């Protein structure tokens, strides 16, 4: 009735993933939002993702089932502080993770997602100085992998920060042949033990191709739903938090969206994302740069 497309991130509740027209990582969802000819985008994800859909498709109605579905990375980077930091380093460009506010996107030069960051960083001349925000773990991972210094904003994802190295090693001792797949939002102590590091889509592709029968997954555990659907014979174990229980790694923001709230959002076309046009155009410039520079990135880690 609404001529709506339902887009969902892999960290959403299984029933929302199953109802969605498309499930994907942040880059894939941005591309879908930019390309859809639906009249309404119902975004099952967090607010910065729905904001991105509105920035790229301003003529569409974009609804988010729960407007309080934020992100600790977005919260860690208030626009006025980010602006002052940029002004203190005028010879640096701002390469910014998509997990930030529209205002911070408008203050940035190029946006990246975890699946496009490496492709994009490889295109920036080595002598160019870079500020990377707001995720210090993703920034640190890129900095080590590319052997390239970057000024890192000190934000973290509360979900990935909660994995415990001690508990991970205990789990690994019980499953010595199981590889570990980790998201680059994890702290270095977790990434150092990973056999594969990549975005949610990258981790899912790794799960579909690794030869063994058990995989340890160090990212938000709702992605395991897609793995169990695709590979019912294999075992996927969520990496544990400090209490040895993986439930503390459920994203509390993503979990705010429910089937009932999605129904109400589609029925009432509320809560709706609205962005002031001048701000939207500034934020769009840095997102467009990402989409151009990431054009070769297809489901890569
Ligand atoms: P990706 O799906 O792009 O890997 O992002 C993960 C994430 O933290 C989304 O909030
Ligand atoms: Fe933000 Fe982390 Fe939740 Fe993703 S998983 S929305 S980065 S708090």
CSV table of C-alpha atoms and ligand atoms in Angstrom, one decimal:
chain,number,residue,atom,x,y,z
A,1,UNK,CA,0.0,0.0,0.0
A,2,UNK,CA,2.8,2.4,0.9
A,3,UNK,CA,5.0,1.6,-2.1
A,4,UNK,CA,7.8,1.2,0.5
A,5,UNK,CA,11.1,-0.6,0.4
A,6,UNK,CA,12.2,-2.0,3.8
A,7,UNK,CA,16.0,-1.9,4.2
A,8,UNK,CA,17.6,-3.7,7.2
A,9,UNK,CA,21.1,-3.9,8.7
A,10,UNK,CA,22.5,-7.2,9.7
A,11,UNK,CA,22.4,-6.2,13.4
A,12,UNK,CA,18.6,-6.0,13.4
A,13,UNK,CA,16.3,-8.5,15.1
A,14,UNK,CA,15.8,-11.7,12.9
A,15,UNK,CA,12.1,-11.0,12.3
A,16,UNK,CA,13.0,-7.5,10.8
A,17,UNK,CA,15.8,-9.0,8.6
A,18,UNK,CA,13.4,-11.6,7.4
A,19,UNK,CA,10.7,-9.1,6.5
A,20,UNK,CA,13.1,-6.7,4.7
A,21,UNK,CA,13.4,-6.3,0.9
A,22,UNK,CA,17.1,-6.0,1.3
A,23,UNK,CA,19.6,-6.7,4.2
A,24,UNK,CA,23.1,-5.4,3.9
A,25,UNK,CA,26.1,-3.6,5.4
A,26,UNK,CA,26.3,0.2,5.7
A,27,UNK,CA,27.7,0.7,2.2
A,28,UNK,CA,25.2,-1.6,0.5
A,29,UNK,CA,22.3,0.0,2.3
A,30,UNK,CA,23.5,3.5,1.3
A,31,UNK,CA,23.7,2.3,-2.4
A,32,UNK,CA,20.2,0.8,-2.2
A,33,UNK,CA,18.8,4.0,-0.6
A,34,UNK,CA,20.4,6.1,-3.4
A,35,UNK,CA,19.1,3.9,-6.2
A,36,UNK,CA,15.6,2.9,-5.0
A,37,UNK,CA,12.5,4.0,-6.9
A,38,UNK,CA,10.2,3.3,-4.0
A,39,UNK,CA,8.2,6.2,-2.5
A,40,UNK,CA,9.0,5.4,1.1
A,41,UNK,CA,12.2,3.9,2.7
A,42,UNK,CA,11.5,2.2,6.0
A,43,UNK,CA,14.9,2.0,7.5
A,44,UNK,CA,15.5,-0.8,10.0
A,45,UNK,CA,18.8,0.3,11.4
A,46,UNK,CA,20.1,3.3,13.4
A,47,UNK,CA,19.5,7.0,12.9
A,48,UNK,CA,22.7,7.8,11.1
A,49,UNK,CA,21.8,5.2,8.5
A,50,UNK,CA,18.3,6.6,8.0
A,51,UNK,CA,19.8,10.1,7.8
A,52,UNK,CA,22.2,8.8,5.1
A,53,UNK,CA,19.2,7.5,3.1
A,54,UNK,CA,17.5,10.9,3.4
A,55,UNK,CA,20.7,12.7,2.4
A,56,UNK,CA,21.0,10.5,-0.7
A,57,UNK,CA,17.3,10.3,-1.6
A,58,UNK,CA,15.7,13.6,-0.4
A,59,UNK,CA,12.5,13.2,-2.4
A,60,UNK,CA,11.6,10.0,-0.6
A,61,UNK,CA,9.8,9.7,2.7
A,62,UNK,CA,12.3,8.0,5.1
A,63,UNK,CA,10.9,6.5,8.3
A,64,UNK,CA,12.9,5.0,11.2
A,65,UNK,CA,10.8,2.7,13.6
A,66,UNK,CA,12.5,4.3,16.7
A,67,UNK,CA,14.1,7.7,16.5
A,68,UNK,CA,16.1,7.0,19.6
A,69,UNK,CA,18.1,4.3,17.8
A,70,UNK,CA,21.4,6.2,18.0
A,71,UNK,CA,25.0,5.1,18.0
A,72,UNK,CA,27.8,5.5,20.6
A,73,UNK,CA,30.2,6.6,17.8
A,74,UNK,CA,27.9,9.4,16.7
A,75,UNK,CA,27.4,10.5,20.3
A,76,UNK,CA,31.2,10.6,20.8
A,77,UNK,CA,31.7,13.2,18.2
A,78,UNK,CA,29.8,16.5,18.8
A,79,UNK,CA,29.9,18.6,15.7
A,80,UNK,CA,31.2,21.8,17.4
A,81,UNK,CA,34.1,19.8,18.9
A,82,UNK,CA,34.9,18.2,15.6
A,83,UNK,CA,34.8,21.6,13.9
A,84,UNK,CA,37.3,23.0,16.4
A,85,UNK,CA,39.6,19.9,15.9
A,86,UNK,CA,39.5,20.4,12.2
A,87,UNK,CA,40.3,24.1,12.5
A,88,UNK,CA,43.3,23.2,14.7
A,89,UNK,CA,44.7,21.0,11.9
A,90,UNK,CA,44.1,22.9,8.7
A,91,UNK,CA,46.5,20.9,6.6
A,92,UNK,CA,44.6,17.6,7.3
A,93,UNK,CA,41.7,16.2,5.4
A,94,UNK,CA,38.8,14.6,7.3
A,95,UNK,CA,38.2,11.0,6.4
A,96,UNK,CA,35.2,10.1,8.5
A,97,UNK,CA,33.4,6.9,9.3
A,98,UNK,CA,29.7,6.9,8.2
A,99,UNK,CA,28.7,6.3,11.9
A,100,UNK,CA,28.4,10.0,12.7
A,101,UNK,CA,25.8,12.8,12.5
A,102,UNK,CA,24.8,14.6,9.4
A,103,UNK,CA,26.5,17.7,10.8
A,104,UNK,CA,29.8,15.8,11.1
A,105,UNK,CA,29.4,14.5,7.6
A,106,UNK,CA,29.0,18.1,6.4
A,107,UNK,CA,32.3,19.0,8.1
A,108,UNK,CA,34.1,16.1,6.5
A,109,UNK,CA,35.9,15.6,3.1
A,110,UNK,CA,35.3,11.9,2.5
A,111,UNK,CA,33.0,9.4,4.2
A,112,UNK,CA,34.0,5.8,4.5
A,113,UNK,CA,32.3,2.6,5.7
A,114,UNK,CA,34.2,-0.4,7.0
A,115,UNK,CA,33.8,-2.2,3.6
A,116,UNK,CA,35.0,0.9,1.6
A,117,UNK,CA,37.7,2.4,3.9
A,118,UNK,CA,40.7,0.4,2.5
A,119,UNK,CA,39.8,1.0,-1.2
A,120,UNK,CA,39.4,4.8,-0.4
A,121,UNK,CA,42.5,5.2,1.8
A,122,UNK,CA,44.6,3.6,-1.0
A,123,UNK,CA,43.5,6.4,-3.3
A,124,UNK,CA,44.7,9.2,-1.0
A,125,UNK,CA,48.3,10.4,-1.7
A,126,UNK,CA,50.7,9.3,1.0
A,127,UNK,CA,51.9,12.8,1.8
A,128,UNK,CA,48.3,14.0,2.5
A,129,UNK,CA,47.7,14.3,6.3
A,130,UNK,CA,44.5,12.7,7.6
A,131,UNK,CA,42.1,13.1,10.5
A,132,UNK,CA,40.2,9.9,11.0
A,133,UNK,CA,37.1,9.9,13.2
A,134,UNK,CA,35.1,9.0,15.1
A,135,UNK,CA,36.1,5.3,15.5
A,136,UNK,CA,39.6,5.1,17.0
A,137,UNK,CA,39.6,1.3,16.6
A,138,UNK,CA,38.8,1.3,12.8
A,139,UNK,CA,41.2,4.2,12.4
A,140,UNK,CA,43.9,2.3,14.3
A,141,UNK,CA,43.3,-0.8,12.3
A,142,UNK,CA,43.7,1.1,9.0
A,143,UNK,CA,46.7,3.0,10.3
A,144,UNK,CA,48.5,-0.3,11.2
A,145,UNK,CA,47.5,-2.0,8.0
A,146,UNK,CA,48.6,0.8,5.7
A,147,UNK,CA,51.5,1.8,7.9
A,148,UNK,CA,50.2,5.4,7.7
A,149,UNK,CA,49.9,7.9,10.6
A,150,UNK,CA,46.4,9.4,11.1
A,151,UNK,CA,45.1,11.7,13.8
A,152,UNK,CA,42.4,9.6,15.5
A,153,UNK,CA,39.3,10.9,17.1
A,154,UNK,CA,38.8,9.0,20.4
A,155,UNK,CA,35.3,7.4,19.8
A,156,UNK,CA,34.4,3.8,20.2
A,157,UNK,CA,31.5,1.4,19.5
A,158,UNK,CA,30.3,0.3,22.9
A,159,UNK,CA,29.3,-3.1,21.4
A,160,UNK,CA,32.7,-4.0,19.9
A,161,UNK,CA,34.6,-2.5,22.8
A,162,UNK,CA,32.9,-5.0,25.2
A,163,UNK,CA,34.5,-8.1,23.7
A,164,UNK,CA,37.0,-9.7,26.2
A,165,UNK,CA,40.3,-11.0,25.0
A,166,UNK,CA,40.6,-13.3,28.0
A,167,UNK,CA,37.2,-14.9,27.3
A,168,UNK,CA,37.9,-15.1,23.6
A,169,UNK,CA,41.1,-17.0,24.3
A,170,UNK,CA,39.2,-19.4,26.6
A,171,UNK,CA,36.6,-20.0,23.8
A,172,UNK,CA,39.4,-20.5,21.3
A,173,UNK,CA,41.0,-23.1,23.6
A,174,UNK,CA,37.6,-25.0,23.5
A,175,UNK,CA,37.5,-24.7,19.7
A,176,UNK,CA,41.1,-24.7,18.5
A,177,UNK,CA,40.2,-25.2,14.9
A,178,UNK,CA,37.6,-22.5,14.7
A,179,UNK,CA,38.7,-19.4,12.9
A,180,UNK,CA,37.8,-16.0,14.4
A,181,UNK,CA,36.2,-13.3,12.2
A,182,UNK,CA,36.2,-9.8,13.6
A,183,UNK,CA,34.8,-6.4,12.7
A,184,UNK,CA,37.4,-3.6,12.6
A,185,UNK,CA,35.4,-1.7,15.3
A,186,UNK,CA,36.9,-4.3,17.7
A,187,UNK,CA,39.8,-3.1,19.9
A,188,UNK,CA,43.3,-4.2,18.7
A,189,UNK,CA,43.6,-7.0,21.4
A,190,UNK,CA,40.6,-8.8,19.6
A,191,UNK,CA,41.7,-8.0,16.0
A,192,UNK,CA,45.2,-9.4,16.8
A,193,UNK,CA,43.6,-12.9,17.2
A,194,UNK,CA,41.3,-12.7,14.1
A,195,UNK,CA,41.8,-14.8,11.0
A,196,UNK,CA,39.6,-12.4,9.1
A,197,UNK,CA,38.8,-8.7,9.7
A,198,UNK,CA,36.1,-7.0,7.7
A,199,UNK,CA,32.7,-5.3,7.5
A,200,UNK,CA,29.5,-7.2,8.3
A,201,UNK,CA,29.1,-8.3,4.6
A,202,UNK,CA,32.8,-9.2,4.5
A,203,UNK,CA,32.3,-11.4,7.7
A,204,UNK,CA,29.2,-13.0,6.1
A,205,UNK,CA,31.1,-13.8,2.9
A,206,UNK,CA,34.0,-15.3,5.0
A,207,UNK,CA,31.4,-17.4,6.9
A,208,UNK,CA,30.1,-18.7,3.5
A,209,UNK,CA,33.6,-19.7,2.3
A,210,UNK,CA,35.7,-20.9,5.2
A,211,UNK,CA,36.3,-24.7,5.0
A,212,UNK,CA,35.8,-25.7,8.7
A,213,UNK,CA,32.5,-26.3,10.5
A,214,UNK,CA,32.7,-23.8,13.4
A,215,UNK,CA,33.3,-20.1,13.3
A,216,UNK,CA,33.8,-17.6,16.2
A,217,UNK,CA,32.1,-14.3,15.3
A,218,UNK,CA,33.4,-11.1,16.9
A,219,UNK,CA,30.7,-8.6,15.9
A,220,UNK,CA,27.1,-7.9,16.9
A,221,UNK,CA,25.6,-11.4,17.2
A,222,UNK,CA,22.3,-10.7,15.2
A,223,UNK,CA,24.4,-11.3,12.0
A,224,UNK,CA,24.6,-15.0,13.0
A,225,UNK,CA,20.9,-15.2,11.8
A,226,UNK,CA,22.1,-14.8,8.2
A,227,UNK,CA,24.9,-17.3,8.7
A,228,UNK,CA,22.6,-20.0,10.2
A,229,UNK,CA,20.1,-19.5,7.3
A,230,UNK,CA,22.8,-19.8,4.6
A,231,UNK,CA,24.8,-22.6,6.3
A,232,UNK,CA,22.5,-24.6,8.5
A,233,UNK,CA,25.0,-27.4,9.0
A,234,UNK,CA,27.7,-25.2,10.5
A,235,UNK,CA,28.2,-23.8,14.0
A,236,UNK,CA,28.6,-20.0,14.6
A,237,UNK,CA,29.6,-18.9,18.1
A,238,UNK,CA,29.3,-15.2,19.1
A,239,UNK,CA,32.6,-13.9,20.8
A,240,UNK,CA,32.0,-13.4,24.5
A,241,UNK,CA,32.1,-10.2,26.6
A,242,UNK,CA,33.8,-9.9,30.0
A,243,UNK,CA,31.2,-12.1,31.8
A,244,UNK,CA,31.7,-14.9,29.3
A,245,UNK,CA,28.2,-14.3,27.9
A,246,UNK,CA,27.8,-12.9,24.4
A,247,UNK,CA,24.5,-11.1,25.2
A,248,UNK,CA,26.3,-8.0,26.3
A,249,UNK,CA,27.3,-7.5,22.7
A,250,UNK,CA,23.8,-6.9,21.4
A,251,UNK,CA,23.6,-3.3,20.2
A,252,UNK,CA,21.1,-1.6,22.5
A,253,UNK,CA,20.3,1.0,19.8
A,254,UNK,CA,19.7,-1.4,17.0
A,255,UNK,CA,17.5,-3.4,19.4
A,256,UNK,CA,15.1,-0.5,19.8
A,257,UNK,CA,13.5,-1.3,16.4
A,258,UNK,CA,10.7,-3.9,16.7
A,259,UNK,CA,8.2,-5.4,14.3
A,260,UNK,CA,5.4,-3.4,16.0
A,261,UNK,CA,7.2,-0.1,15.7
A,262,UNK,CA,7.9,-0.8,12.0
A,263,UNK,CA,4.2,-1.5,11.5
A,264,UNK,CA,3.3,1.8,13.1
A,265,UNK,CA,6.0,3.7,11.2
A,266,UNK,CA,4.6,2.4,7.9
A,267,UNK,CA,1.0,3.0,8.9
A,268,UNK,CA,1.6,6.6,10.1
A,269,UNK,CA,4.6,7.5,8.0
A,270,UNK,CA,6.2,8.6,11.3
A,271,UNK,CA,8.8,9.0,12.8
A,272,UNK,CA,10.1,10.7,9.7
A,273,UNK,CA,13.7,11.9,8.9
A,274,UNK,CA,13.9,15.6,7.9
A,275,UNK,CA,17.1,17.4,7.1
A,276,UNK,CA,17.6,21.1,6.4
A,277,UNK,CA,18.5,21.5,2.7
A,278,UNK,CA,21.8,23.5,3.1
A,279,UNK,CA,23.1,20.9,5.6
A,280,UNK,CA,22.0,18.0,3.4
A,281,UNK,CA,23.9,19.3,0.4
A,282,UNK,CA,27.1,19.7,2.4
A,283,UNK,CA,26.8,16.2,3.9
A,284,UNK,CA,25.9,14.8,0.5
A,285,UNK,CA,29.2,16.1,-1.0
A,286,UNK,CA,31.3,13.9,1.3
A,287,UNK,CA,29.0,10.9,0.8
A,288,UNK,CA,29.1,11.3,-3.0
A,289,UNK,CA,32.9,11.2,-2.7
A,290,UNK,CA,32.6,7.9,-0.9
A,291,UNK,CA,30.3,6.4,-3.5
A,292,UNK,CA,32.6,7.5,-6.3
A,293,UNK,CA,35.8,6.3,-4.7
A,294,UNK,CA,34.3,3.0,-3.4
A,295,UNK,CA,32.8,2.1,-6.8
A,296,UNK,CA,35.0,-1.0,-7.1
A,297,UNK,CA,34.1,-2.2,-3.6
A,298,UNK,CA,31.7,-5.2,-3.9
A,299,UNK,CA,31.0,-7.1,-0.6
A,300,UNK,CA,34.7,-6.8,0.3
A,301,UNK,CA,35.9,-6.9,3.9
B,1,LIG,P1,29.1,-2.3,8.5
B,1,LIG,O1,27.8,-3.1,8.3
B,1,LIG,O2,29.3,-1.4,7.4
B,1,LIG,O3,30.2,-3.3,8.7
B,1,LIG,O4,28.9,-1.5,9.9
B,1,LIG,C1,28.8,-2.0,11.1
B,1,LIG,C2,28.2,-1.1,12.1
B,1,LIG,O5,28.7,-0.9,13.2
B,1,LIG,C3,26.9,-0.5,11.8
B,1,LIG,O6,26.5,0.2,12.9
B,2,LIG,FE1,26.9,2.2,16.8
B,2,LIG,FE2,28.2,0.0,17.6
B,2,LIG,FE3,25.6,-0.1,17.6
B,2,LIG,FE4,26.9,0.0,15.2
B,2,LIG,S1,26.9,-1.7,16.8
B,2,LIG,S2,25.1,1.2,15.7
B,2,LIG,S3,28.7,1.2,15.8
B,2,LIG,S4,26.8,1.3,18.8
